[in-house]
Amino acid sequence: MLNWCSLPFSQLTTDQLYELLKLRTDVFVVEQNCPYPELDDKDRINGVYHLLGTSNSELVAYARLLPPGVSFPQVSIGRVAVAGHTRGKRYGQQLISKALEECQRLWPDTDIQIGAQVYLEKVYQQFGFVRNSEDYLEDGIPHVDMVLSNGR
């Protein structure tokens, strides 16, 4: 079982910030061979929360929770990442469940929009997300927009 905390940028410790940026870089830049800037100025926006999942004090799961109007008109979840060496332990499912729970706590009864990598579409469908776009390329990786109506 993972330990969770959800914090705005201003409350992250230096170590937490370093760990989340390292995990995101390891997954999105190195592992996915995606040489695009990882820092997009959304991390510090007022109302954005960083969801950190740790196991034995190691950050192994992360998601960024964004209020309406930042990435999409709706609340959104992005930068969903699980440490490579922990895959197969269902941390990804725990992460999505916790992210949805936190979004409901922060922004009750709102739709949640995501830009999912196409190969993960079925995973998100298990949580109730429905495709609402055609496939598109983002940073050279096929994506699809999906929505969870009323956050449920």
PDB file of N, CA and C in Angstrom, residues 37-91:
ATOM      1  N   PRO A  37      10.691  19.639 -23.537  1.00  0.00           N
ATOM      2  CA  PRO A  37      10.781  20.215 -22.187  1.00  0.00           C
ATOM      3  C   PRO A  37       9.727  19.628 -21.247  1.00  0.00           C
ATOM      4  N   GLU A  38      10.172  19.148 -20.110  1.00  0.00           N
ATOM      5  CA  GLU A  38       9.259  18.570 -19.122  1.00  0.00           C
ATOM      6  C   GLU A  38       8.616  19.658 -18.270  1.00  0.00           C
ATOM      7  N   LEU A  39       9.305  20.760 -18.074  1.00  0.00           N
ATOM      8  CA  LEU A  39       8.765  21.849 -17.257  1.00  0.00           C
ATOM      9  C   LEU A  39       7.963  22.778 -18.157  1.00  0.00           C
ATOM     10  N   ASP A  40       6.658  22.862 -17.902  1.00  0.00           N
ATOM     11  CA  ASP A  40       5.766  23.614 -18.789  1.00  0.00           C
ATOM     12  C   ASP A  40       5.067  24.784 -18.104  1.00  0.00           C
ATOM     13  N   ASP A  41       5.544  25.190 -16.959  1.00  0.00           N
ATOM     14  CA  ASP A  41       5.007  26.325 -16.199  1.00  0.00           C
ATOM     15  C   ASP A  41       3.649  26.063 -15.549  1.00  0.00           C
ATOM     16  N   LYS A  42       3.080  24.876 -15.712  1.00  0.00           N
ATOM     17  CA  LYS A  42       1.796  24.582 -15.065  1.00  0.00           C
ATOM     18  C   LYS A  42       1.968  24.156 -13.609  1.00  0.00           C
ATOM     19  N   ASP A  43       3.148  23.662 -13.263  1.00  0.00           N
ATOM     20  CA  ASP A  43       3.372  23.150 -11.905  1.00  0.00           C
ATOM     21  C   ASP A  43       3.107  24.189 -10.827  1.00  0.00           C
ATOM     22  N   ARG A  44       3.426  25.447 -11.105  1.00  0.00           N
ATOM     23  CA  ARG A  44       3.334  26.504 -10.091  1.00  0.00           C
ATOM     24  C   ARG A  44       2.021  27.276 -10.109  1.00  0.00           C
ATOM     25  N   ILE A  45       1.145  26.980 -11.041  1.00  0.00           N
ATOM     26  CA  ILE A  45      -0.118  27.716 -11.147  1.00  0.00           C
ATOM     27  C   ILE A  45      -0.951  27.507  -9.887  1.00  0.00           C
ATOM     28  N   ASN A  46      -1.556  28.584  -9.410  1.00  0.00           N
ATOM     29  CA  ASN A  46      -2.415  28.508  -8.229  1.00  0.00           C
ATOM     30  C   ASN A  46      -3.539  27.503  -8.470  1.00  0.00           C
ATOM     31  N   GLY A  47      -3.741  26.600  -7.531  1.00  0.00           N
ATOM     32  CA  GLY A  47      -4.800  25.605  -7.641  1.00  0.00           C
ATOM     33  C   GLY A  47      -4.339  24.263  -8.164  1.00  0.00           C
ATOM     34  N   VAL A  48      -3.113  24.184  -8.695  1.00  0.00           N
ATOM     35  CA  VAL A  48      -2.568  22.909  -9.163  1.00  0.00           C
ATOM     36  C   VAL A  48      -2.035  22.137  -7.960  1.00  0.00           C
ATOM     37  N   TYR A  49      -2.336  20.843  -7.918  1.00  0.00           N
ATOM     38  CA  TYR A  49      -1.857  19.980  -6.835  1.00  0.00           C
ATOM     39  C   TYR A  49      -0.985  18.867  -7.400  1.00  0.00           C
ATOM     40  N   HIS A  50      -0.019  18.459  -6.599  1.00  0.00           N
ATOM     41  CA  HIS A  50       0.900  17.388  -6.961  1.00  0.00           C
ATOM     42  C   HIS A  50       0.616  16.205  -6.047  1.00  0.00           C
ATOM     43  N   LEU A  51       0.206  15.086  -6.645  1.00  0.00           N
ATOM     44  CA  LEU A  51      -0.142  13.883  -5.896  1.00  0.00           C
ATOM     45  C   LEU A  51       1.063  12.954  -5.891  1.00  0.00           C
ATOM     46  N   LEU A  52       1.572  12.682  -4.698  1.00  0.00           N
ATOM     47  CA  LEU A  52       2.783  11.887  -4.536  1.00  0.00           C
ATOM     48  C   LEU A  52       2.456  10.580  -3.828  1.00  0.00           C
ATOM     49  N   GLY A  53       2.850   9.467  -4.426  1.00  0.00           N
ATOM     50  CA  GLY A  53       2.675   8.154  -3.817  1.00  0.00           C
ATOM     51  C   GLY A  53       4.033   7.565  -3.487  1.00  0.00           C
ATOM     52  N   THR A  54       4.263   7.284  -2.214  1.00  0.00           N
ATOM     53  CA  THR A  54       5.569   6.778  -1.794  1.00  0.00           C
ATOM     54  C   THR A  54       5.456   5.375  -1.201  1.00  0.00           C
ATOM     55  N   SER A  55       6.540   4.638  -1.359  1.00  0.00           N
ATOM     56  CA  SER A  55       6.694   3.317  -0.759  1.00  0.00           C
ATOM     57  C   SER A  55       8.068   3.288  -0.109  1.00  0.00           C
ATOM     58  N   ASN A  56       8.109   3.055   1.194  1.00  0.00           N
ATOM     59  CA  ASN A  56       9.381   3.082   1.931  1.00  0.00           C
ATOM     60  C   ASN A  56      10.143   4.381   1.672  1.00  0.00           C
ATOM     61  N   SER A  57       9.435   5.490   1.709  1.00  0.00           N
ATOM     62  CA  SER A  57       9.986   6.843   1.533  1.00  0.00           C
ATOM     63  C   SER A  57      10.488   7.134   0.122  1.00  0.00           C
ATOM     64  N   GLU A  58      10.227   6.242  -0.837  1.00  0.00           N
ATOM     65  CA  GLU A  58      10.635   6.470  -2.225  1.00  0.00           C
ATOM     66  C   GLU A  58       9.410   6.862  -3.051  1.00  0.00           C
ATOM     67  N   LEU A  59       9.523   7.938  -3.823  1.00  0.00           N
ATOM     68  CA  LEU A  59       8.436   8.338  -4.714  1.00  0.00           C
ATOM     69  C   LEU A  59       8.342   7.326  -5.854  1.00  0.00           C
ATOM     70  N   VAL A  60       7.200   6.657  -5.956  1.00  0.00           N
ATOM     71  CA  VAL A  60       7.017   5.640  -6.995  1.00  0.00           C
ATOM     72  C   VAL A  60       5.811   5.923  -7.887  1.00  0.00           C
ATOM     73  N   ALA A  61       4.967   6.885  -7.501  1.00  0.00           N
ATOM     74  CA  ALA A  61       3.780   7.217  -8.291  1.00  0.00           C
ATOM     75  C   ALA A  61       3.503   8.708  -8.165  1.00  0.00           C
ATOM     76  N   TYR A  62       3.098   9.313  -9.278  1.00  0.00           N
ATOM     77  CA  TYR A  62       2.896  10.760  -9.293  1.00  0.00           C
ATOM     78  C   TYR A  62       1.819  11.119 -10.307  1.00  0.00           C
ATOM     79  N   ALA A  63       1.030  12.132  -9.991  1.00  0.00           N
ATOM     80  CA  ALA A  63       0.104  12.736 -10.948  1.00  0.00           C
ATOM     81  C   ALA A  63      -0.066  14.206 -10.596  1.00  0.00           C
ATOM     82  N   ARG A  64      -0.319  14.991 -11.619  1.00  0.00           N
ATOM     83  CA  ARG A  64      -0.568  16.423 -11.431  1.00  0.00           C
ATOM     84  C   ARG A  64      -2.065  16.657 -11.616  1.00  0.00           C
ATOM     85  N   LEU A  65      -2.675  17.325 -10.643  1.00  0.00           N
ATOM     86  CA  LEU A  65      -4.111  17.602 -10.648  1.00  0.00           C
ATOM     87  C   LEU A  65      -4.307  19.079 -10.951  1.00  0.00           C
ATOM     88  N   LEU A  66      -5.048  19.367 -12.012  1.00  0.00           N
ATOM     89  CA  LEU A  66      -5.163  20.739 -12.489  1.00  0.00           C
ATOM     90  C   LEU A  66      -6.603  21.231 -12.435  1.00  0.00           C
ATOM     91  N   PRO A  67      -6.803  22.450 -11.930  1.00  0.00           N
ATOM     92  CA  PRO A  67      -8.159  22.998 -11.873  1.00  0.00           C
ATOM     93  C   PRO A  67      -8.686  23.309 -13.273  1.00  0.00           C
ATOM     94  N   PRO A  68      -9.981  23.579 -13.381  1.00  0.00           N
ATOM     95  CA  PRO A  68     -10.547  23.924 -14.686  1.00  0.00           C
ATOM     96  C   PRO A  68      -9.811  25.104 -15.316  1.00  0.00           C
ATOM     97  N   GLY A  69      -9.644  25.018 -16.649  1.00  0.00           N
ATOM     98  CA  GLY A  69      -9.081  26.133 -17.392  1.00  0.00           C
ATOM     99  C   GLY A  69      -7.573  26.137 -17.534  1.00  0.00           C
ATOM    100  N   VAL A  70      -6.881  25.164 -16.968  1.00  0.00           N
ATOM    101  CA  VAL A  70      -5.418  25.133 -17.093  1.00  0.00           C
ATOM    102  C   VAL A  70      -5.006  24.341 -18.331  1.00  0.00           C
ATOM    103  N   SER A  71      -5.372  23.072 -18.390  1.00  0.00           N
ATOM    104  CA  SER A  71      -5.068  22.249 -19.567  1.00  0.00           C
ATOM    105  C   SER A  71      -6.298  22.036 -20.441  1.00  0.00           C
ATOM    106  N   PHE A  72      -7.450  21.955 -19.793  1.00  0.00           N
ATOM    107  CA  PHE A  72      -8.740  21.756 -20.454  1.00  0.00           C
ATOM    108  C   PHE A  72      -9.752  22.660 -19.754  1.00  0.00           C
ATOM    109  N   PRO A  73     -10.930  22.873 -20.352  1.00  0.00           N
ATOM    110  CA  PRO A  73     -11.956  23.642 -19.644  1.00  0.00           C
ATOM    111  C   PRO A  73     -12.369  22.970 -18.328  1.00  0.00           C
ATOM    112  N   GLN A  74     -12.239  21.636 -18.266  1.00  0.00           N
ATOM    113  CA  GLN A  74     -12.604  20.881 -17.074  1.00  0.00           C
ATOM    114  C   GLN A  74     -11.376  20.680 -16.177  1.00  0.00           C
ATOM    115  N   VAL A  75     -11.628  20.141 -14.989  1.00  0.00           N
ATOM    116  CA  VAL A  75     -10.555  19.635 -14.135  1.00  0.00           C
ATOM    117  C   VAL A  75      -9.794  18.601 -14.958  1.00  0.00           C
ATOM    118  N   SER A  76      -8.486  18.491 -14.740  1.00  0.00           N
ATOM    119  CA  SER A  76      -7.736  17.482 -15.485  1.00  0.00           C
ATOM    120  C   SER A  76      -6.652  16.843 -14.623  1.00  0.00           C
ATOM    121  N   ILE A  77      -6.264  15.669 -15.054  1.00  0.00           N
ATOM    122  CA  ILE A  77      -5.183  14.913 -14.427  1.00  0.00           C
ATOM    123  C   ILE A  77      -4.121  14.721 -15.492  1.00  0.00           C
ATOM    124  N   GLY A  78      -2.878  15.005 -15.136  1.00  0.00           N
ATOM    125  CA  GLY A  78      -1.807  14.858 -16.108  1.00  0.00           C
ATOM    126  C   GLY A  78      -0.519  14.387 -15.473  1.00  0.00           C
ATOM    127  N   ARG A  79       0.477  14.177 -16.333  1.00  0.00           N
ATOM    128  CA  ARG A  79       1.812  13.743 -15.904  1.00  0.00           C
ATOM    129  C   ARG A  79       1.736  12.501 -15.005  1.00  0.00           C
ATOM    130  N   VAL A  80       0.846  11.597 -15.351  1.00  0.00           N
ATOM    131  CA  VAL A  80       0.668  10.362 -14.578  1.00  0.00           C
ATOM    132  C   VAL A  80       1.899   9.482 -14.807  1.00  0.00           C
ATOM    133  N   ALA A  81       2.610   9.172 -13.724  1.00  0.00           N
ATOM    134  CA  ALA A  81       3.864   8.423 -13.859  1.00  0.00           C
ATOM    135  C   ALA A  81       4.038   7.435 -12.714  1.00  0.00           C
ATOM    136  N   VAL A  82       4.530   6.258 -13.066  1.00  0.00           N
ATOM    137  CA  VAL A  82       4.877   5.227 -12.086  1.00  0.00           C
ATOM    138  C   VAL A  82       6.317   4.807 -12.373  1.00  0.00           C
ATOM    139  N   ALA A  83       7.120   4.696 -11.328  1.00  0.00           N
ATOM    140  CA  ALA A  83       8.524   4.306 -11.486  1.00  0.00           C
ATOM    141  C   ALA A  83       8.621   2.946 -12.177  1.00  0.00           C
ATOM    142  N   GLY A  84       9.492   2.861 -13.171  1.00  0.00           N
ATOM    143  CA  GLY A  84       9.620   1.651 -13.972  1.00  0.00           C
ATOM    144  C   GLY A  84       9.873   0.393 -13.175  1.00  0.00           C
ATOM    145  N   HIS A  85      10.702   0.471 -12.167  1.00  0.00           N
ATOM    146  CA  HIS A  85      11.054  -0.728 -11.397  1.00  0.00           C
ATOM    147  C   HIS A  85       9.928  -1.212 -10.482  1.00  0.00           C
ATOM    148  N   THR A  86       8.821  -0.457 -10.418  1.00  0.00           N
ATOM    149  CA  THR A  86       7.693  -0.866  -9.570  1.00  0.00           C
ATOM    150  C   THR A  86       6.488  -1.319 -10.390  1.00  0.00           C
ATOM    151  N   ARG A  87       6.623  -1.349 -11.702  1.00  0.00           N
ATOM    152  CA  ARG A  87       5.492  -1.738 -12.547  1.00  0.00           C
ATOM    153  C   ARG A  87       5.102  -3.184 -12.258  1.00  0.00           C
ATOM    154  N   GLY A  88       3.824  -3.465 -12.389  1.00  0.00           N
ATOM    155  CA  GLY A  88       3.312  -4.796 -12.093  1.00  0.00           C
ATOM    156  C   GLY A  88       2.781  -4.921 -10.673  1.00  0.00           C
ATOM    157  N   LYS A  89       2.926  -3.863  -9.885  1.00  0.00           N
ATOM    158  CA  LYS A  89       2.442  -3.882  -8.498  1.00  0.00           C
ATOM    159  C   LYS A  89       1.098  -3.176  -8.346  1.00  0.00           C
ATOM    160  N   ARG A  90       0.500  -2.799  -9.479  1.00  0.00           N
ATOM    161  CA  ARG A  90      -0.802  -2.120  -9.517  1.00  0.00           C
ATOM    162  C   ARG A  90      -0.755  -0.708  -8.927  1.00  0.00           C
ATOM    163  N   TYR A  91       0.432  -0.121  -8.879  1.00  0.00           N
ATOM    164  CA  TYR A  91       0.547   1.252  -8.394  1.00  0.00           C
ATOM    165  C   TYR A  91      -0.163   2.227  -9.329  1.00  0.00           C
TER     166      TYR A  91
END
